[in-house]
mmCIF file of N, CA and C in Angstrom:
data_model
loop_
_atom_site.group_PDB
_atom_site.id
_atom_site.type_symbol
_atom_site.label_atom_id
_atom_site.label_comp_id
_atom_site.label_asym_id
_atom_site.label_seq_id
_atom_site.Cartn_x
_atom_site.Cartn_y
_atom_site.Cartn_z
ATOM 1 N N MET A 1 4.820 9.789 -0.193
ATOM 2 C CA MET A 1 3.885 10.546 0.410
ATOM 3 C C MET A 1 4.031 12.053 0.450
ATOM 4 N N VAL A 2 5.077 12.277 0.807
ATOM 5 C CA VAL A 2 5.762 13.711 0.873
ATOM 6 C C VAL A 2 5.986 14.328 -0.599
ATOM 7 N N LYS A 3 6.090 13.175 -1.428
ATOM 8 C CA LYS A 3 6.339 14.012 -2.847
ATOM 9 C C LYS A 3 5.145 14.083 -3.526
ATOM 10 N N GLY A 4 4.158 13.365 -2.958
ATOM 11 C CA GLY A 4 2.816 13.709 -3.448
ATOM 12 C C GLY A 4 2.177 14.926 -2.991
ATOM 13 N N LEU A 5 2.156 15.007 -1.627
ATOM 14 C CA LEU A 5 1.964 16.256 -1.312
ATOM 15 C C LEU A 5 2.363 17.657 -1.719
ATOM 16 N N THR A 6 3.851 17.366 -2.219
ATOM 17 C CA THR A 6 4.162 18.471 -2.875
ATOM 18 C C THR A 6 3.930 18.522 -4.298
ATOM 19 N N SER A 7 3.066 17.470 -4.803
ATOM 20 C CA SER A 7 3.292 17.499 -6.560
ATOM 21 C C SER A 7 2.145 18.296 -7.278
ATOM 22 N N PRO A 8 1.271 18.738 -6.366
ATOM 23 C CA PRO A 8 0.191 19.969 -7.266
ATOM 24 C C PRO A 8 1.000 21.112 -7.880
ATOM 25 N N ASP A 9 0.626 21.290 -9.123
ATOM 26 C CA ASP A 9 1.447 22.399 -10.037
ATOM 27 C C ASP A 9 1.124 23.560 -9.206
ATOM 28 N N PRO A 10 2.461 24.758 -9.473
ATOM 29 C CA PRO A 10 2.277 25.927 -8.699
ATOM 30 C C PRO A 10 0.924 26.657 -9.345
ATOM 31 N N ILE A 11 0.458 26.482 -10.835
ATOM 32 C CA ILE A 11 -0.683 27.123 -11.132
ATOM 33 C C ILE A 11 -1.847 26.723 -10.296
ATOM 34 N N GLN A 12 -1.975 25.441 -9.836
ATOM 35 C CA GLN A 12 -3.226 24.764 -9.280
ATOM 36 C C GLN A 12 -3.086 25.737 -7.834
ATOM 37 N N ARG A 13 -1.629 25.662 -6.932
ATOM 38 C CA ARG A 13 -1.803 26.278 -5.759
ATOM 39 C C ARG A 13 -1.800 28.010 -5.757
ATOM 40 N N ASP A 14 -1.460 28.568 -7.099
ATOM 41 C CA ASP A 14 -1.905 30.084 -7.050
ATOM 42 C C ASP A 14 -3.304 30.272 -7.298
ATOM 43 N N LEU A 15 -4.137 29.024 -7.940
ATOM 44 C CA LEU A 15 -5.884 29.523 -8.001
ATOM 45 C C LEU A 15 -6.112 29.064 -6.956
ATOM 46 N N MET A 16 -5.780 28.356 -6.195
ATOM 47 C CA MET A 16 -6.251 28.300 -4.595
ATOM 48 C C MET A 16 -6.125 29.262 -3.779
ATOM 49 N N ARG A 17 -4.696 30.127 -3.891
ATOM 50 C CA ARG A 17 -4.400 31.336 -3.202
ATOM 51 C C ARG A 17 -5.706 32.110 -3.862
ATOM 52 N N THR A 18 -5.963 32.588 -5.160
ATOM 53 C CA THR A 18 -6.620 33.262 -5.988
ATOM 54 C C THR A 18 -8.225 33.125 -5.045
ATOM 55 N N TRP A 19 -8.688 32.259 -4.816
ATOM 56 C CA TRP A 19 -9.748 31.503 -4.299
ATOM 57 C C TRP A 19 -10.039 31.812 -2.905
ATOM 58 N N SER A 20 -8.787 32.624 -2.292
ATOM 59 C CA SER A 20 -8.426 32.694 -0.664
ATOM 60 C C SER A 20 -8.843 31.513 0.122
ATOM 61 N N ALA A 21 -8.366 30.358 -0.534
ATOM 62 C CA ALA A 21 -8.537 28.922 0.393
ATOM 63 C C ALA A 21 -7.399 28.959 1.743
ATOM 64 N N SER A 22 -8.076 28.433 2.390
ATOM 65 C CA SER A 22 -7.249 28.463 3.938
ATOM 66 C C SER A 22 -6.302 27.294 3.519
ATOM 67 N N ALA A 23 -5.457 27.004 4.697
ATOM 68 C CA ALA A 23 -4.351 25.923 4.469
ATOM 69 C C ALA A 23 -4.984 24.606 4.431
ATOM 70 N N ALA A 24 -5.977 24.326 5.431
ATOM 71 C CA ALA A 24 -6.727 23.232 5.597
ATOM 72 C C ALA A 24 -7.193 23.125 4.355
ATOM 73 N N GLN A 25 -7.842 23.822 3.585
ATOM 74 C CA GLN A 25 -8.902 23.656 2.353
ATOM 75 C C GLN A 25 -7.666 23.140 1.160
ATOM 76 N N VAL A 26 -6.451 23.906 1.027
ATOM 77 C CA VAL A 26 -5.597 23.581 0.154
ATOM 78 C C VAL A 26 -4.962 21.918 0.588
ATOM 79 N N PHE A 27 -4.906 21.649 1.714
ATOM 80 C CA PHE A 27 -4.557 20.597 2.110
ATOM 81 C C PHE A 27 -5.560 19.324 1.574
ATOM 82 N N TRP A 28 -6.900 19.623 1.960
ATOM 83 C CA TRP A 28 -8.008 18.897 1.691
ATOM 84 C C TRP A 28 -8.485 18.797 0.218
ATOM 85 N N LYS A 29 -8.285 19.922 -0.212
ATOM 86 C CA LYS A 29 -9.163 19.732 -1.805
ATOM 87 C C LYS A 29 -7.834 19.636 -2.954
ATOM 88 N N LEU A 30 -6.744 19.903 -2.295
ATOM 89 C CA LEU A 30 -5.776 19.777 -3.463
ATOM 90 C C LEU A 30 -4.327 18.705 -3.310
ATOM 91 N N ARG A 31 -4.133 18.972 -2.026
ATOM 92 C CA ARG A 31 -2.649 18.245 -1.756
ATOM 93 C C ARG A 31 -3.070 16.847 -1.351
ATOM 94 N N TRP A 32 -3.934 16.748 -0.473
ATOM 95 C CA TRP A 32 -4.361 15.368 -0.435
ATOM 96 C C TRP A 32 -4.937 14.595 -1.429
ATOM 97 N N PRO A 33 -5.681 14.848 -2.415
ATOM 98 C CA PRO A 33 -6.074 13.922 -3.753
ATOM 99 C C PRO A 33 -5.102 13.770 -4.440
ATOM 100 N N SER A 34 -4.026 14.711 -4.730
ATOM 101 C CA SER A 34 -2.712 14.773 -5.425
ATOM 102 C C SER A 34 -2.196 13.417 -4.549
ATOM 103 N N SER A 35 -1.862 13.142 -3.355
ATOM 104 C CA SER A 35 -1.041 12.213 -3.069
ATOM 105 C C SER A 35 -1.470 10.903 -2.824
ATOM 106 N N MET A 36 -2.635 11.124 -3.113
ATOM 107 C CA MET A 36 -3.294 9.407 -3.131
ATOM 108 C C MET A 36 -2.316 8.386 -3.918
ATOM 109 N N PRO A 37 -2.298 8.538 -5.184
ATOM 110 C CA PRO A 37 -1.494 7.442 -5.970
ATOM 111 C C PRO A 37 0.034 6.899 -5.089
ATOM 112 N N PHE A 38 0.525 8.151 -4.821
ATOM 113 C CA PHE A 38 1.775 8.070 -3.801
ATOM 114 C C PHE A 38 1.739 6.854 -2.583
ATOM 115 N N LEU A 39 0.438 7.297 -2.149
ATOM 116 C CA LEU A 39 0.366 6.920 -0.834
ATOM 117 C C LEU A 39 0.016 5.413 -1.086
ATOM 118 N N PHE A 40 -0.689 5.056 -2.041
ATOM 119 C CA PHE A 40 -1.387 3.505 -2.283
ATOM 120 C C PHE A 40 -0.159 2.790 -2.965
ATOM 121 N N ALA A 41 0.913 3.412 -3.629
ATOM 122 C CA ALA A 41 1.593 2.802 -4.122
ATOM 123 C C ALA A 41 2.849 2.406 -2.821
ATOM 124 N N SER A 42 3.015 3.018 -1.945
ATOM 125 C CA SER A 42 3.863 2.571 -0.967
ATOM 126 C C SER A 42 3.007 1.653 -0.014
ATOM 127 N N LEU A 43 2.080 1.924 -0.037
ATOM 128 C CA LEU A 43 1.267 0.799 0.729
ATOM 129 C C LEU A 43 1.432 -0.474 0.050
ATOM 130 N N LYS A 44 1.395 -0.918 -1.069
ATOM 131 C CA LYS A 44 1.425 -2.084 -1.690
ATOM 132 C C LYS A 44 2.773 -2.695 -1.541
ATOM 133 N N VAL A 45 3.769 -1.596 -1.697
ATOM 134 C CA VAL A 45 4.885 -2.204 -1.225
ATOM 135 C C VAL A 45 5.299 -2.687 0.041
ATOM 136 N N ALA A 46 4.684 -1.900 0.916
ATOM 137 C CA ALA A 46 4.825 -2.247 2.468
ATOM 138 C C ALA A 46 3.938 -3.523 2.765
ATOM 139 N N ILE A 47 3.158 -3.826 2.186
ATOM 140 C CA ILE A 47 2.139 -5.053 2.255
ATOM 141 C C ILE A 47 3.268 -6.140 1.682
ATOM 142 N N ALA A 48 4.228 -6.288 0.642
ATOM 143 C CA ALA A 48 4.921 -7.297 0.341
ATOM 144 C C ALA A 48 6.191 -7.301 1.341
ATOM 145 N N ILE A 49 6.775 -6.185 1.729
ATOM 146 C CA ILE A 49 7.676 -6.264 2.600
ATOM 147 C C ILE A 49 7.080 -6.772 4.198
ATOM 148 N N SER A 50 6.263 -6.321 4.570
ATOM 149 C CA SER A 50 5.549 -6.573 5.921
ATOM 150 C C SER A 50 5.465 -8.491 5.763
ATOM 151 N N LEU A 51 4.850 -8.857 4.807
ATOM 152 C CA LEU A 51 4.638 -10.357 4.331
ATOM 153 C C LEU A 51 6.223 -11.006 4.959
ATOM 154 N N ILE A 52 7.118 -10.472 3.907
ATOM 155 C CA ILE A 52 8.415 -11.022 4.078
ATOM 156 C C ILE A 52 9.107 -11.127 5.442
ATOM 157 N N GLY A 53 8.804 -9.604 6.251
ATOM 158 C CA GLY A 53 9.086 -9.468 7.479
ATOM 159 C C GLY A 53 8.645 -10.799 8.470
ATOM 160 N N ALA A 54 7.444 -10.671 8.514
ATOM 161 C CA ALA A 54 6.579 -11.677 9.397
ATOM 162 C C ALA A 54 7.028 -13.165 9.376
ATOM 163 N N ILE A 55 7.583 -13.645 7.821
ATOM 164 C CA ILE A 55 7.955 -14.882 7.396
ATOM 165 C C ILE A 55 9.217 -15.069 7.948
ATOM 166 N N VAL A 56 10.371 -13.972 7.911
ATOM 167 C CA VAL A 56 11.414 -14.052 8.362
ATOM 168 C C VAL A 56 11.737 -14.085 9.863
ATOM 169 N N GLY A 57 10.675 -13.355 10.371
ATOM 170 C CA GLY A 57 10.789 -13.019 12.324
ATOM 171 C C GLY A 57 10.077 -14.636 12.581
ATOM 172 N N GLU A 58 9.510 -15.342 11.772
ATOM 173 C CA GLU A 58 9.028 -16.459 12.500
ATOM 174 C C GLU A 58 9.965 -17.572 12.749
ATOM 175 N N LEU A 59 11.185 -17.166 11.785
ATOM 176 C CA LEU A 59 12.363 -18.327 11.729
ATOM 177 C C LEU A 59 12.716 -18.498 13.156
ATOM 178 N N PRO A 60 13.717 -17.401 13.614
ATOM 179 C CA PRO A 60 14.250 -18.105 14.912
ATOM 180 C C PRO A 60 13.670 -18.104 15.964
ATOM 181 N N THR A 61 12.512 -17.904 16.139
ATOM 182 C CA THR A 61 11.366 -17.791 17.387
ATOM 183 C C THR A 61 11.202 -19.304 17.660
ATOM 184 N N GLY A 62 11.469 -20.515 16.804
ATOM 185 C CA GLY A 62 10.709 -21.738 17.083
ATOM 186 C C GLY A 62 9.448 -21.641 16.748
ATOM 187 N N ALA A 63 8.687 -21.056 16.165
ATOM 188 C CA ALA A 63 7.234 -21.302 16.157
ATOM 189 C C ALA A 63 6.519 -22.484 15.660
ATOM 190 N N GLN A 64 5.547 -22.811 15.925
ATOM 191 C CA GLN A 64 4.941 -24.129 15.841
ATOM 192 C C GLN A 64 3.918 -23.846 14.462
ATOM 193 N N ALA A 65 3.321 -22.861 14.498
ATOM 194 C CA ALA A 65 2.474 -22.570 13.053
ATOM 195 C C ALA A 65 3.190 -21.166 12.774
ATOM 196 N N GLY A 66 2.430 -21.073 11.184
ATOM 197 C CA GLY A 66 2.961 -20.058 10.491
ATOM 198 C C GLY A 66 3.683 -20.247 9.057
ATOM 199 N N LEU A 67 3.627 -19.057 8.163
ATOM 200 C CA LEU A 67 4.296 -19.823 6.828
ATOM 201 C C LEU A 67 6.126 -19.855 7.310
ATOM 202 N N GLY A 68 6.222 -18.938 8.204
ATOM 203 C CA GLY A 68 7.695 -19.225 8.340
ATOM 204 C C GLY A 68 8.331 -20.662 8.651
ATOM 205 N N ALA A 69 7.610 -20.845 9.857
ATOM 206 C CA ALA A 69 7.384 -22.350 10.477
ATOM 207 C C ALA A 69 7.293 -23.441 9.509
ATOM 208 N N ARG A 70 6.553 -23.167 8.533
ATOM 209 C CA ARG A 70 6.276 -24.697 7.617
ATOM 210 C C ARG A 70 7.536 -24.417 6.571
ATOM 211 N N LEU A 71 8.242 -23.032 5.951
ATOM 212 C CA LEU A 71 9.149 -23.099 5.651
ATOM 213 C C LEU A 71 10.269 -23.698 6.084
ATOM 214 N N LEU A 72 10.539 -23.717 7.601
ATOM 215 C CA LEU A 72 11.627 -24.070 8.359
ATOM 216 C C LEU A 72 11.398 -25.446 8.417
ATOM 217 N N ALA A 73 10.552 -25.925 8.698
ATOM 218 C CA ALA A 73 10.303 -27.510 8.785
ATOM 219 C C ALA A 73 10.442 -28.324 7.312
ATOM 220 N N GLY A 74 9.828 -27.321 6.592
ATOM 221 C CA GLY A 74 10.173 -27.829 5.396
ATOM 222 C C GLY A 74 11.657 -28.312 4.852
ATOM 223 N N SER A 75 12.464 -27.446 5.336
ATOM 224 C CA SER A 75 13.742 -27.451 4.809
ATOM 225 C C SER A 75 14.617 -28.234 5.794
ATOM 226 N N TYR A 76 14.080 -28.572 7.173
ATOM 227 C CA TYR A 76 14.641 -29.523 7.941
ATOM 228 C C TYR A 76 14.570 -30.802 7.423
ATOM 229 N N TYR A 77 13.036 -31.127 7.284
ATOM 230 C CA TYR A 77 13.145 -32.460 6.871
ATOM 231 C C TYR A 77 12.872 -32.966 5.386
ATOM 232 N N GLY A 78 13.584 -31.961 4.414
ATOM 233 C CA GLY A 78 13.729 -32.128 2.704
ATOM 234 C C GLY A 78 12.673 -32.314 2.339
ATOM 235 N N GLN A 79 11.408 -31.686 2.776
ATOM 236 C CA GLN A 79 10.419 -31.882 2.216
ATOM 237 C C GLN A 79 9.923 -30.644 1.194
ATOM 238 N N THR A 80 10.162 -30.568 -0.189
ATOM 239 C CA THR A 80 10.275 -29.428 -1.100
ATOM 240 C C THR A 80 8.647 -29.159 -1.324
ATOM 241 N N VAL A 81 7.760 -30.156 -1.265
ATOM 242 C CA VAL A 81 6.408 -29.475 -1.326
ATOM 243 C C VAL A 81 5.987 -29.031 -0.454
ATOM 244 N N GLN A 82 6.076 -29.121 0.684
ATOM 245 C CA GLN A 82 5.872 -28.244 2.144
ATOM 246 C C GLN A 82 6.608 -26.773 2.084
ATOM 247 N N ILE A 83 7.694 -26.546 1.376
ATOM 248 C CA ILE A 83 8.392 -25.488 1.153
ATOM 249 C C ILE A 83 7.377 -24.830 0.289
ATOM 250 N N TRP A 84 7.227 -25.567 -1.221
ATOM 251 C CA TRP A 84 6.537 -24.722 -2.134
ATOM 252 C C TRP A 84 5.359 -24.395 -1.664
ATOM 253 N N ALA A 85 4.445 -25.166 -1.107
ATOM 254 C CA ALA A 85 3.208 -24.738 -0.487
ATOM 255 C C ALA A 85 3.253 -23.656 0.096
ATOM 256 N N ALA A 86 4.075 -23.385 1.189
ATOM 257 C CA ALA A 86 4.215 -22.141 2.044
ATOM 258 C C ALA A 86 4.153 -20.825 1.293
ATOM 259 N N LEU A 87 5.492 -21.177 -0.073
ATOM 260 C CA LEU A 87 5.864 -20.172 -0.975
ATOM 261 C C LEU A 87 4.364 -19.529 -1.668
ATOM 262 N N PHE A 88 4.052 -20.510 -2.418
ATOM 263 C CA PHE A 88 2.556 -20.374 -2.984
ATOM 264 C C PHE A 88 1.180 -19.764 -1.907
ATOM 265 N N ALA A 89 1.188 -20.014 -0.583
ATOM 266 C CA ALA A 89 0.502 -19.635 0.439
ATOM 267 C C ALA A 89 0.869 -18.089 0.328
ATOM 268 N N ALA A 90 2.132 -17.658 0.900
ATOM 269 C CA ALA A 90 2.477 -16.614 0.994
ATOM 270 C C ALA A 90 2.348 -15.781 -0.317
ATOM 271 N N ALA A 91 2.418 -15.926 -1.264
ATOM 272 C CA ALA A 91 2.439 -15.017 -2.455
ATOM 273 C C ALA A 91 0.750 -15.071 -2.586
ATOM 274 N N LEU A 92 0.267 -15.922 -2.621
ATOM 275 C CA LEU A 92 -1.418 -16.076 -2.687
ATOM 276 C C LEU A 92 -2.256 -14.750 -1.921
ATOM 277 N N LEU A 93 -1.468 -15.053 -0.361
ATOM 278 C CA LEU A 93 -1.590 -13.994 0.342
ATOM 279 C C LEU A 93 -1.667 -12.276 -0.132
ATOM 280 N N ALA A 94 -0.518 -12.381 -0.356
ATOM 281 C CA ALA A 94 -0.018 -10.977 -1.071
ATOM 282 C C ALA A 94 -0.546 -10.598 -1.754
ATOM 283 N N ALA A 95 -0.865 -11.303 -2.995
ATOM 284 C CA ALA A 95 -1.459 -11.048 -4.060
ATOM 285 C C ALA A 95 -3.043 -10.716 -3.442
ATOM 286 N N ILE A 96 -3.921 -11.448 -2.930
ATOM 287 C CA ILE A 96 -5.288 -10.845 -1.957
ATOM 288 C C ILE A 96 -5.035 -9.523 -1.546
ATOM 289 N N MET A 97 -4.044 -9.400 -0.933
ATOM 290 C CA MET A 97 -4.347 -8.220 0.070
ATOM 291 C C MET A 97 -3.789 -6.986 -0.624
ATOM 292 N N ILE A 98 -3.024 -7.217 -1.852
ATOM 293 C CA ILE A 98 -2.470 -5.917 -2.860
ATOM 294 C C ILE A 98 -4.085 -5.765 -3.554
ATOM 295 N N ALA A 99 -4.671 -6.837 -4.285
ATOM 296 C CA ALA A 99 -5.918 -6.794 -5.006
ATOM 297 C C ALA A 99 -7.236 -5.912 -3.724
ATOM 298 N N LEU A 100 -6.799 -6.510 -2.964
ATOM 299 C CA LEU A 100 -7.912 -5.534 -2.250
ATOM 300 C C LEU A 100 -7.849 -4.098 -1.736
ATOM 301 N N LEU A 101 -6.282 -3.829 -1.473
ATOM 302 C CA LEU A 101 -6.098 -2.523 -1.440
ATOM 303 C C LEU A 101 -6.173 -1.802 -2.667
ATOM 304 N N GLY A 102 -6.089 -2.348 -3.994
ATOM 305 C CA GLY A 102 -6.240 -1.792 -5.177
ATOM 306 C C GLY A 102 -7.757 -1.350 -5.270
ATOM 307 N N LYS A 103 -8.724 -2.485 -4.714
ATOM 308 C CA LYS A 103 -10.307 -2.037 -4.742
ATOM 309 C C LYS A 103 -10.233 -0.653 -3.840
ATOM 310 N N ILE A 104 -9.656 -0.730 -2.756
ATOM 311 C CA ILE A 104 -9.931 0.330 -1.987
ATOM 312 C C ILE A 104 -9.462 1.562 -2.646
ATOM 313 N N GLU A 105 -8.029 1.444 -3.205
ATOM 314 C CA GLU A 105 -7.804 2.811 -4.048
ATOM 315 C C GLU A 105 -8.853 3.319 -4.937
ATOM 316 N N ARG A 106 -9.405 2.336 -6.017
ATOM 317 C CA ARG A 106 -10.440 2.616 -6.945
ATOM 318 C C ARG A 106 -11.505 3.298 -6.068
ATOM 319 N N ILE A 107 -11.684 2.618 -5.320
ATOM 320 C CA ILE A 107 -12.945 3.263 -4.195
ATOM 321 C C ILE A 107 -13.012 4.729 -3.692
ATOM 322 N N LEU A 108 -11.507 4.880 -3.395
ATOM 323 C CA LEU A 108 -11.565 6.050 -2.731
ATOM 324 C C LEU A 108 -11.042 7.069 -4.115
ATOM 325 N N ALA A 109 -10.630 6.857 -5.145
ATOM 326 C CA ALA A 109 -10.124 7.716 -6.205
ATOM 327 C C ALA A 109 -11.513 8.016 -6.851
ATOM 328 N N TRP A 110 -12.458 7.130 -6.706
ATOM 329 C CA TRP A 110 -14.034 7.606 -7.211
ATOM 330 C C TRP A 110 -14.515 8.258 -6.405
ATOM 331 N N ARG A 111 -14.594 8.272 -5.119
ATOM 332 C CA ARG A 111 -15.132 9.040 -4.361
ATOM 333 C C ARG A 111 -14.638 10.706 -4.097
ATOM 334 N N ILE A 112 -13.367 10.577 -4.444
ATOM 335 C CA ILE A 112 -12.362 11.822 -4.147
ATOM 336 C C ILE A 112 -12.278 12.660 -5.560
ATOM 337 N N GLY A 113 -13.183 12.059 -6.807
ATOM 338 C CA GLY A 113 -13.379 12.411 -8.151
ATOM 339 C C GLY A 113 -12.193 12.541 -8.939
ATOM 340 N N GLY A 114 -11.411 11.170 -8.519
ATOM 341 C CA GLY A 114 -10.229 10.986 -9.884
ATOM 342 C C GLY A 114 -10.859 9.927 -10.651
ATOM 343 N N ARG A 115 -9.813 9.414 -11.054
ATOM 344 C CA ARG A 115 -10.088 8.138 -12.256
ATOM 345 C C ARG A 115 -9.968 7.018 -11.254
ATOM 346 N N GLY A 116 -11.027 6.102 -11.589
ATOM 347 C CA GLY A 116 -11.104 5.263 -10.848
ATOM 348 C C GLY A 116 -11.244 3.722 -11.766
#
């Protein structure tokens, strides 16, 4: 996100200075829209990481429900079908969440005047 906030060209920043734009105007009109691709890329990575973290976090707690509990129960009793079902459910959940975030990204890009 920080990389995106600093990504506008110096020419664009000079143009904003030429137009006597305030710091808030430079942020909202130039820096914020240019940082959107970086924000959504990091959010997509965060979805996958948080899903893995939630599954791993369930393992040592002795949870009775959840994907981590299904993986653990399947490994205890040698039920590979249960393990694969939990893995596919996690992959499907991640795919749905990333697709939803992609849709939000396209809508927001269209609203701020970028490519959608």
